[in-house]
XYZ file of C-alpha atoms in Angstrom:
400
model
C 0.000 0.000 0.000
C 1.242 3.875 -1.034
C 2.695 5.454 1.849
C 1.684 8.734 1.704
C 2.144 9.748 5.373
C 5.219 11.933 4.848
C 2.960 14.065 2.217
C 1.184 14.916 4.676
C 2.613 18.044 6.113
C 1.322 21.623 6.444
C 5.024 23.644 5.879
C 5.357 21.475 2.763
C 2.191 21.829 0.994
C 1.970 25.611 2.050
C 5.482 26.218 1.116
C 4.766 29.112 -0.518
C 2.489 30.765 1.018
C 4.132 30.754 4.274
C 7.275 32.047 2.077
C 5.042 34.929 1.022
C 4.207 35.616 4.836
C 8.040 35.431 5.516
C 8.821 37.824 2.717
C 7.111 40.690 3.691
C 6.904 39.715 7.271
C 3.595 38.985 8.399
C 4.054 35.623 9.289
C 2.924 34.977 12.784
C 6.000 33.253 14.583
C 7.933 36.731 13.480
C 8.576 38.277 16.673
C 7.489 41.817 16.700
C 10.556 43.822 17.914
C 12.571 46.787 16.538
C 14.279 44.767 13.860
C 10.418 43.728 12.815
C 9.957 47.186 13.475
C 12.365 48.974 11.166
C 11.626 46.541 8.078
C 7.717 46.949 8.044
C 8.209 50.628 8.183
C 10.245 51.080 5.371
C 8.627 48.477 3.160
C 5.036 49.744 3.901
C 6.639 53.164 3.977
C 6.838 53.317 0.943
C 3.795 51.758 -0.151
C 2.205 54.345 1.746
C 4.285 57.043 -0.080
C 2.889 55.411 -3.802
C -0.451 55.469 -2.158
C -0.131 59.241 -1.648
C 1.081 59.739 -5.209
C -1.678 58.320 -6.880
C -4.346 60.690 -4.285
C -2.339 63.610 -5.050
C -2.693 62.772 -9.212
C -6.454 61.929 -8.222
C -7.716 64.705 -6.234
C -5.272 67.494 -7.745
C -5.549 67.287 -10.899
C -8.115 64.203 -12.463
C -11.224 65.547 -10.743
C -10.893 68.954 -11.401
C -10.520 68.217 -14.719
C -13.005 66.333 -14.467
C -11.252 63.292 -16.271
C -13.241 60.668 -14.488
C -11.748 57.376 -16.316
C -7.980 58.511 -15.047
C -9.941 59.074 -11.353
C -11.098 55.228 -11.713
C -7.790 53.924 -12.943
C -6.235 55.747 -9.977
C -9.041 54.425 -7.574
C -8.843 50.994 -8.311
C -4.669 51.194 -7.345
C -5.666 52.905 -4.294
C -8.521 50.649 -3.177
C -5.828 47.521 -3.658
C -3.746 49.629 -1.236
C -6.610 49.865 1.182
C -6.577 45.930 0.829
C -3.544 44.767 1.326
C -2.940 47.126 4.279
C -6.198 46.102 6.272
C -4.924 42.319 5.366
C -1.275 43.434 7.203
C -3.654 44.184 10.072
C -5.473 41.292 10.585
C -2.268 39.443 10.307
C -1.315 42.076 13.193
C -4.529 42.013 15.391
C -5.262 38.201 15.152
C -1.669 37.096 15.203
C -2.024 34.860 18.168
C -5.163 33.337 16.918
C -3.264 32.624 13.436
C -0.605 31.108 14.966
C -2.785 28.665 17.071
C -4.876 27.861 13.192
C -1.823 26.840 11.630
C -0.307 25.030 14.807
C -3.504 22.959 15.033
C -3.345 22.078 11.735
C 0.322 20.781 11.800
C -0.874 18.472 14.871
C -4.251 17.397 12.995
C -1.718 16.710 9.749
C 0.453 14.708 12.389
C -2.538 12.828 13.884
C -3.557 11.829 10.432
C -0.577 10.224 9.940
C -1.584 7.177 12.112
C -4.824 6.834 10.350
C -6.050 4.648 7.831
C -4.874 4.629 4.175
C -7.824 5.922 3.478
C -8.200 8.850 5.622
C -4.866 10.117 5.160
C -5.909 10.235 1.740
C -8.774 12.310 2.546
C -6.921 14.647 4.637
C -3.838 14.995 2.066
C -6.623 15.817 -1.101
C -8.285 18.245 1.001
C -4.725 19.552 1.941
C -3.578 19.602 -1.999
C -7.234 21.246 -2.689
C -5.661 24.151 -0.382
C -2.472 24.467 -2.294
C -4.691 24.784 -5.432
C -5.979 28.129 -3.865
C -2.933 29.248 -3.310
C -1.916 28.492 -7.071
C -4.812 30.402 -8.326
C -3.446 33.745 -6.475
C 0.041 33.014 -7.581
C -0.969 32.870 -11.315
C -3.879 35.662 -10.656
C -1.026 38.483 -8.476
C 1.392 37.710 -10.629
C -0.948 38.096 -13.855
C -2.913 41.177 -12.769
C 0.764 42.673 -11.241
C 2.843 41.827 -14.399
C 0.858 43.059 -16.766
C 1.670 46.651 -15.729
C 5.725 46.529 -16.688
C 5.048 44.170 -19.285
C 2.605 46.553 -21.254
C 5.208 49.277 -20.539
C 8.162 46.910 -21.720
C 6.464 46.162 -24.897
C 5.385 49.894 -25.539
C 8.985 50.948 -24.904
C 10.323 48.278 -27.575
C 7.620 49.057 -30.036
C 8.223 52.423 -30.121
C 12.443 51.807 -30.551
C 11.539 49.777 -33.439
C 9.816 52.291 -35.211
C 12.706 54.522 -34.358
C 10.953 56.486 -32.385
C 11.877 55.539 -28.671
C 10.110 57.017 -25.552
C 10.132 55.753 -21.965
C 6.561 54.321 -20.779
C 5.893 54.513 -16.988
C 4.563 51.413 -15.249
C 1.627 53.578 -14.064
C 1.751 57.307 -15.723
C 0.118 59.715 -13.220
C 0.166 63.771 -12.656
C 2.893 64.384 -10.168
C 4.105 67.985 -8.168
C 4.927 70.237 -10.626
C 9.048 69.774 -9.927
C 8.509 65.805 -10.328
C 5.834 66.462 -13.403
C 8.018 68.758 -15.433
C 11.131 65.816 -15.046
C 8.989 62.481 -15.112
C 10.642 61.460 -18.472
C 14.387 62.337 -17.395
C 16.342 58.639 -17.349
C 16.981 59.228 -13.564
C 13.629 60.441 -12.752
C 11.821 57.923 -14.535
C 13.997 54.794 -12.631
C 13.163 56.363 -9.513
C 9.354 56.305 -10.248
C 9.668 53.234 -12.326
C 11.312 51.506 -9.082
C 8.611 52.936 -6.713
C 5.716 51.242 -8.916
C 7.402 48.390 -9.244
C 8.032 47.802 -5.409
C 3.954 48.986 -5.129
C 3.354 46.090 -7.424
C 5.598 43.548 -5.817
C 4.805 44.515 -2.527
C 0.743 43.770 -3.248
C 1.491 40.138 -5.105
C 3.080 39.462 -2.126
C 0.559 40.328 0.315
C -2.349 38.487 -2.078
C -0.101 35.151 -2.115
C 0.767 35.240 1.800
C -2.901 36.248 2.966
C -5.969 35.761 0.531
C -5.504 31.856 0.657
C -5.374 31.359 4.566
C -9.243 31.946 4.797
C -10.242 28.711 2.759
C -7.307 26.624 3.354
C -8.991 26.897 6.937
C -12.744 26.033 5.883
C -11.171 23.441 3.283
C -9.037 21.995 6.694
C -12.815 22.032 8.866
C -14.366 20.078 5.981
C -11.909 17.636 6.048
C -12.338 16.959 9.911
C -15.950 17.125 9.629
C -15.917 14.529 6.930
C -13.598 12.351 8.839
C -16.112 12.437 12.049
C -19.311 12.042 10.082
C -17.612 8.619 8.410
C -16.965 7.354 12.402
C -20.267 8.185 13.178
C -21.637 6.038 10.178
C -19.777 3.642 11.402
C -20.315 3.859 15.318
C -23.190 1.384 15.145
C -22.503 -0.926 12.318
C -19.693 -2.961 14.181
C -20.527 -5.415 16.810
C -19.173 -3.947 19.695
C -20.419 -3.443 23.048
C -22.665 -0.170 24.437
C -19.640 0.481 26.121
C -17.309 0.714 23.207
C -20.161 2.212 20.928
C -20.483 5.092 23.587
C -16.564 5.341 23.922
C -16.244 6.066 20.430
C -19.403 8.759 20.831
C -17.242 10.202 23.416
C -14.779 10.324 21.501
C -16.849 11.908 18.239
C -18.043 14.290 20.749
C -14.649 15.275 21.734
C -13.617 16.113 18.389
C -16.495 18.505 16.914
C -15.852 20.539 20.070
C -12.763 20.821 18.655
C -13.461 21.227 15.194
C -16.155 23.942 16.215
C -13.571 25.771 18.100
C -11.392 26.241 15.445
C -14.125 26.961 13.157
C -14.919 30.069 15.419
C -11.477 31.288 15.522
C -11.531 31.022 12.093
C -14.849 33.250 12.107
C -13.132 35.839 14.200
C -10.632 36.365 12.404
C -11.630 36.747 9.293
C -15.516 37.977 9.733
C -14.365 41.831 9.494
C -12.351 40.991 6.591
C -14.593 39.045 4.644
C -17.416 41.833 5.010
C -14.974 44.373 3.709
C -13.967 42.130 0.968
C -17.830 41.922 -0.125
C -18.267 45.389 0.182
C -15.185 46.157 -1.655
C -16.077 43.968 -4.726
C -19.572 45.595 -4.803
C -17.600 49.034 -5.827
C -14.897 47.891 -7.101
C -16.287 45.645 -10.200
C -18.182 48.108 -11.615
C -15.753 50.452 -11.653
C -13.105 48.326 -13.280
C -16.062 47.221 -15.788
C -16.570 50.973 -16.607
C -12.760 51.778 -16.811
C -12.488 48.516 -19.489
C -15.666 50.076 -21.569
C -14.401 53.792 -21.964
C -11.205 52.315 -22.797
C -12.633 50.520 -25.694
C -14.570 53.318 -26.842
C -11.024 55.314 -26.950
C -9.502 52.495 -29.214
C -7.392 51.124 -25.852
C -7.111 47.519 -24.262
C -6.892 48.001 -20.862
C -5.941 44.201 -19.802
C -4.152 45.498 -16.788
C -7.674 46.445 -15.708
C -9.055 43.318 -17.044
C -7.140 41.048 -14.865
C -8.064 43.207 -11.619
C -11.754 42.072 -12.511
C -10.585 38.225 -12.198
C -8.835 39.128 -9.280
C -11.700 41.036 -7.555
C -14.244 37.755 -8.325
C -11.675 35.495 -6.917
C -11.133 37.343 -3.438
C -14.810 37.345 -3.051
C -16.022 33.999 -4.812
C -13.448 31.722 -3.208
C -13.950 32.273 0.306
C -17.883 32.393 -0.684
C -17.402 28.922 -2.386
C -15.604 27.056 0.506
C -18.041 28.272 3.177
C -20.584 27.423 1.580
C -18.998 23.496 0.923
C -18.252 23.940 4.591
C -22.042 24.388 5.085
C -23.032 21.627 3.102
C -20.565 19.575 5.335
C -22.408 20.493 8.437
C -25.582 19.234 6.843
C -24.344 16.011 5.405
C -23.040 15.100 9.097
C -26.310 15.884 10.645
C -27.816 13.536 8.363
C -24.959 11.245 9.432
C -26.459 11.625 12.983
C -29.617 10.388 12.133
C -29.190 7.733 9.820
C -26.409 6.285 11.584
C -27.994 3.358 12.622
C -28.845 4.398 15.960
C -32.421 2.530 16.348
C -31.654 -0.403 17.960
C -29.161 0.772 20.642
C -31.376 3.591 22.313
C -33.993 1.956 24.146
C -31.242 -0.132 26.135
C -28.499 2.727 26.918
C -30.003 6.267 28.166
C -26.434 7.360 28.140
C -26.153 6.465 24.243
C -29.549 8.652 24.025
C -28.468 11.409 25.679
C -24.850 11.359 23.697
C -26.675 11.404 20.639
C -29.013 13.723 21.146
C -26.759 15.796 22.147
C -24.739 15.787 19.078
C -27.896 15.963 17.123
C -28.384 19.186 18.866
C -25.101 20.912 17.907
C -25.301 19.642 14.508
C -28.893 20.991 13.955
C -26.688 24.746 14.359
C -25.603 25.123 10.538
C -21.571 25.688 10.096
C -20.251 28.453 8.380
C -17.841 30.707 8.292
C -19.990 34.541 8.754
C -19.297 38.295 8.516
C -20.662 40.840 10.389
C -24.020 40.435 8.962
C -24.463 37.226 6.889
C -22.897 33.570 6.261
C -20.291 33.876 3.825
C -22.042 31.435 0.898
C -22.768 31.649 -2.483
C -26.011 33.173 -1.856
C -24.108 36.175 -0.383
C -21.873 36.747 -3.393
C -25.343 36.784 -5.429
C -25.904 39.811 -3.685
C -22.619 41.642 -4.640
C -22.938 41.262 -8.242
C -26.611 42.228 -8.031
C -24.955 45.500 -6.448
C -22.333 45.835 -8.312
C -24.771 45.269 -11.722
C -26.983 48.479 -10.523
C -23.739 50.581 -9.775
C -22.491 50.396 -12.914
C -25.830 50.993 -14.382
C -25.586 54.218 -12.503
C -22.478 54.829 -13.390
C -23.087 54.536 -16.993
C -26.112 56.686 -17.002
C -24.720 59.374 -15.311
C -21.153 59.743 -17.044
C -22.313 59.223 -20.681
C-alpha cells in the first residue's frame, strides 16, 4: 500500500504561502521587535508614499478636470492599497489566533498520519485542494501585477523599433509640478519606475501570503468534519459493546468541540475581513467594468484592468465557495447523525440517548464561516454582483 504519510505536512504543501508571509513579514511566529519594526516601516513606507502619489494625481488634478476614467484607474490602485494594508492588520490584530490555526493544523496533519490509508488520503486531497488556492493567487497576483511593466516593456520596444523611442511609466500619473516637469528624465523615470514596481511587488506578495489562509482553513474544517461524520456512520454498524459504541461517541463528541472551536477562531478572524472584501467587490467591479468600456470606446485595451476584474471575483467567490462546501458539510453530518444506525441501541443505553441527542443538537446549528451580517455562501456573493450590476448601471447613465 502507497505510503503517503510523509505528504502529509502543512510547511510542505503551504510552502509558498508561508514564504510569502516570511517575505514581507507577516508571518505569525515573526517576533514583533525593533528589527520587525524597522523593516515593516520602510517596506510599507513606501507603499504608503505610492499610495499618496496616486491621491495627489487623483484629487489634484483628475477631478478637477473632471477626467473621471484617469480618477477610476487611480481608484482601483488605491482601493488595492486599502486591501492589502487592512490584510497586514489582521495578520497584526489576530496574530495569536493565526498562529494557534496553523499550529492545530500541523498536529491534525500529524494525527492523520496514524490513520487509515484511506483517511490520510482524505486529509492529504483536502490539503492539496488548499495548495490549489494558493496556485490560483500566484498565477492571478502575478498576472494582474505583471501586466503593468510588461505593457510598458512592450510599448517601450515598439516604439524603438519604429525609431521612435520614448520611456513608458509602469503607471503614468500627474505628479508635483518639480517631479511632473522631469517624469521622463532617465533618472527620474527609474526612480518612479522603481517605486511602482516595489507597489506592485509589494501587493502580489501580500495576495499570495494572505488571501488563501481563509479557505485553506474552511477546506481543513471540511476535512475533519468529513472524517467524524464517516466514524459516526460507522459507530453502530460494528458489533461492539454499548460500552465501546459510547466510547467512540465520546470520543466523536470530543472532536467537533474541537473542530467547532477552530471553526470560530476562524470566524473571528476573518468575519471583518470578509465583510470588507464583499463590500469592496460591490464598488470595485463596476468600476473596473466601466474603466475597461471607456477604454474601448477610446480604441485602448486596458488588460491590466481586465485582470483586476478576475482578481476582484476570486477574493470574493473563493472564500464564498468554501463556506458554503463547509455548510453543506455540516448538513451532510447531521444527516450522518440520524441515519447512523442508531435505532436499535437507544432503548437499552439512556447514556447512548443522551450522547446522541446531544450531538444531534449541535449539529442541527448550521456551520459556516460569517461576517458581520451574513454567512459567507454563495447566496451572499449573489448579492454583490446584483450591487455591483446596478452601480455600474448608474455609473453609466450618469457619465455618458
Amino acid at each position: 500500500m502507497e505510503d503517503i504519510s510523509m505528504d502529509i505536512n502543512f510547511d510542505k504543501i503551504f510552502k509558498i504561502m508561508i514564504f510569502g508571509m516570511r517575505l514581507n513579514r507577516s508571518h505569525p511566529d515573526i517576533p514583533r521587535d525593533r528589527k520587525w519594526l524597522f523593516q515593516f516601516m520602510w517596506m510599507h513606507g513606501i507603499f504608503f508614499f505610492v499610495f499618496c502619489l496616486l491621491m495627489y494625481s487623483t484629487f489634484a488634478h483628475d477631478l478637477k478636470k473632471n477626467d473621471f476614467s484617469q480618477a477610476c484607474s487611480n481608484g482601483i490602485l488605491s482601493v488595492i492599497f486599502s486591501v492589502v494594508t487592512y490584510k497586514y492588520g489582521v495578520m497584526l490584530k489576530y496574530q495569536n489566533q493565526l498562529k494557534g490555526l496553523m499550529d492545530e493544523m500541523r498536529v491534525d496533519y500529524e494525527r492523520a498520519k496514524t490513520l487509515s490509508i484511506e483517511e490520510q488520503h482524505l486529509v492529504l486531497n483536502y490539503g492539496k485542494r488548499g495548495k490549489k488556492v494558493v496556485v490560483i493567487w500566484i498565477l492571478i497576483a502575478s498576472i494582474t501585477g505583471g501586466l503593468f511593466p510588461v505593457k510598458a516593456f512592450i510599448l517601450m520596444a515598439y516604439y524603438a523599433i519604429k525609431g521612435e523611442f520614448k520611456l513608458f511609466h509602469l503607471y503614468d500619473l500627474t505628479y508635483p509640478s518639480p517631479v511632473e516637469e522631469r517624469k521622463n528624465e532617465p533618472g527620474v523615470y527609474l526612480v518612479l519606475f522603481t517605486l511602482f514596481s516595489f507597489y506592485d511587488c509589494y501587493a502580489i506578495v501580500m495576495y499570495i501570503a494572505m488571501a488563501a489562509l481563509g479557505p485553506i482553513f474552511m477546506l481543513h474544517g471540511c476535512a475533519q468534519l468529513e472524517l467524524v461524520r464517516r466514524r459516526i456512520m460507522n459507530a453502530f454498524t460494528k458489533n461492539d459493546s454499548e460500552k465501546s459504541t459510547l466510547k467512540s461517541l465520546n470520543e466523536i463528541v470530543q472532536q467537533l468541540q474541537k473542530i467547532y472551536r477552530f471553526l470560530e477562531r476562524v470566524q473571528e478572524s476573518f468575519k471583518i475581513l470578509y465583510e470588507l472584501t464583499l463590500k469592496a467587490t460591490t464598488v470595485i467591479l463596476p468600476i473596473c467594468f466601466y474603466q475597461v468600456i471607456e477604454s474601448f470606446n477610446k480604441g485602448e485595451i486596458k488588460l491590466e484592468f481586465i485582470s483586476v476584474i478576475i482578481g476582484g471575483i476570486a477574493l470574493s467567490s473563493i472564500p464564498c465557495y468554501y463556506s458554503d462546501e463547509l455548510m453543506d458539510m455540516g448538513e451532510n453530518l447531521r444527516l450522518a447523525i440520524y441515519f447512523c444506525g442508531w435505532e436499535g441501541y437507544l432503548e437499552r443505553h439512556k447514556t447512548l440517548r443522551n450522547t446522541l441527542l446531544l450531538l444531534q443538537s449541535r449539529a442541527a446549528r448550521p456551520i459556516a464561516v460569517r461576517t458581520m451580517f451574513r454567512a459567507v455562501s454563495l447566496d451572499a456573493l449573489t448579492d454583490v454582483y446584483h450591487q455591483s450590476y446596478a452601480i455600474f448601471n448608474v455609473l453609466n447613465a450618469a457619465w455618458n
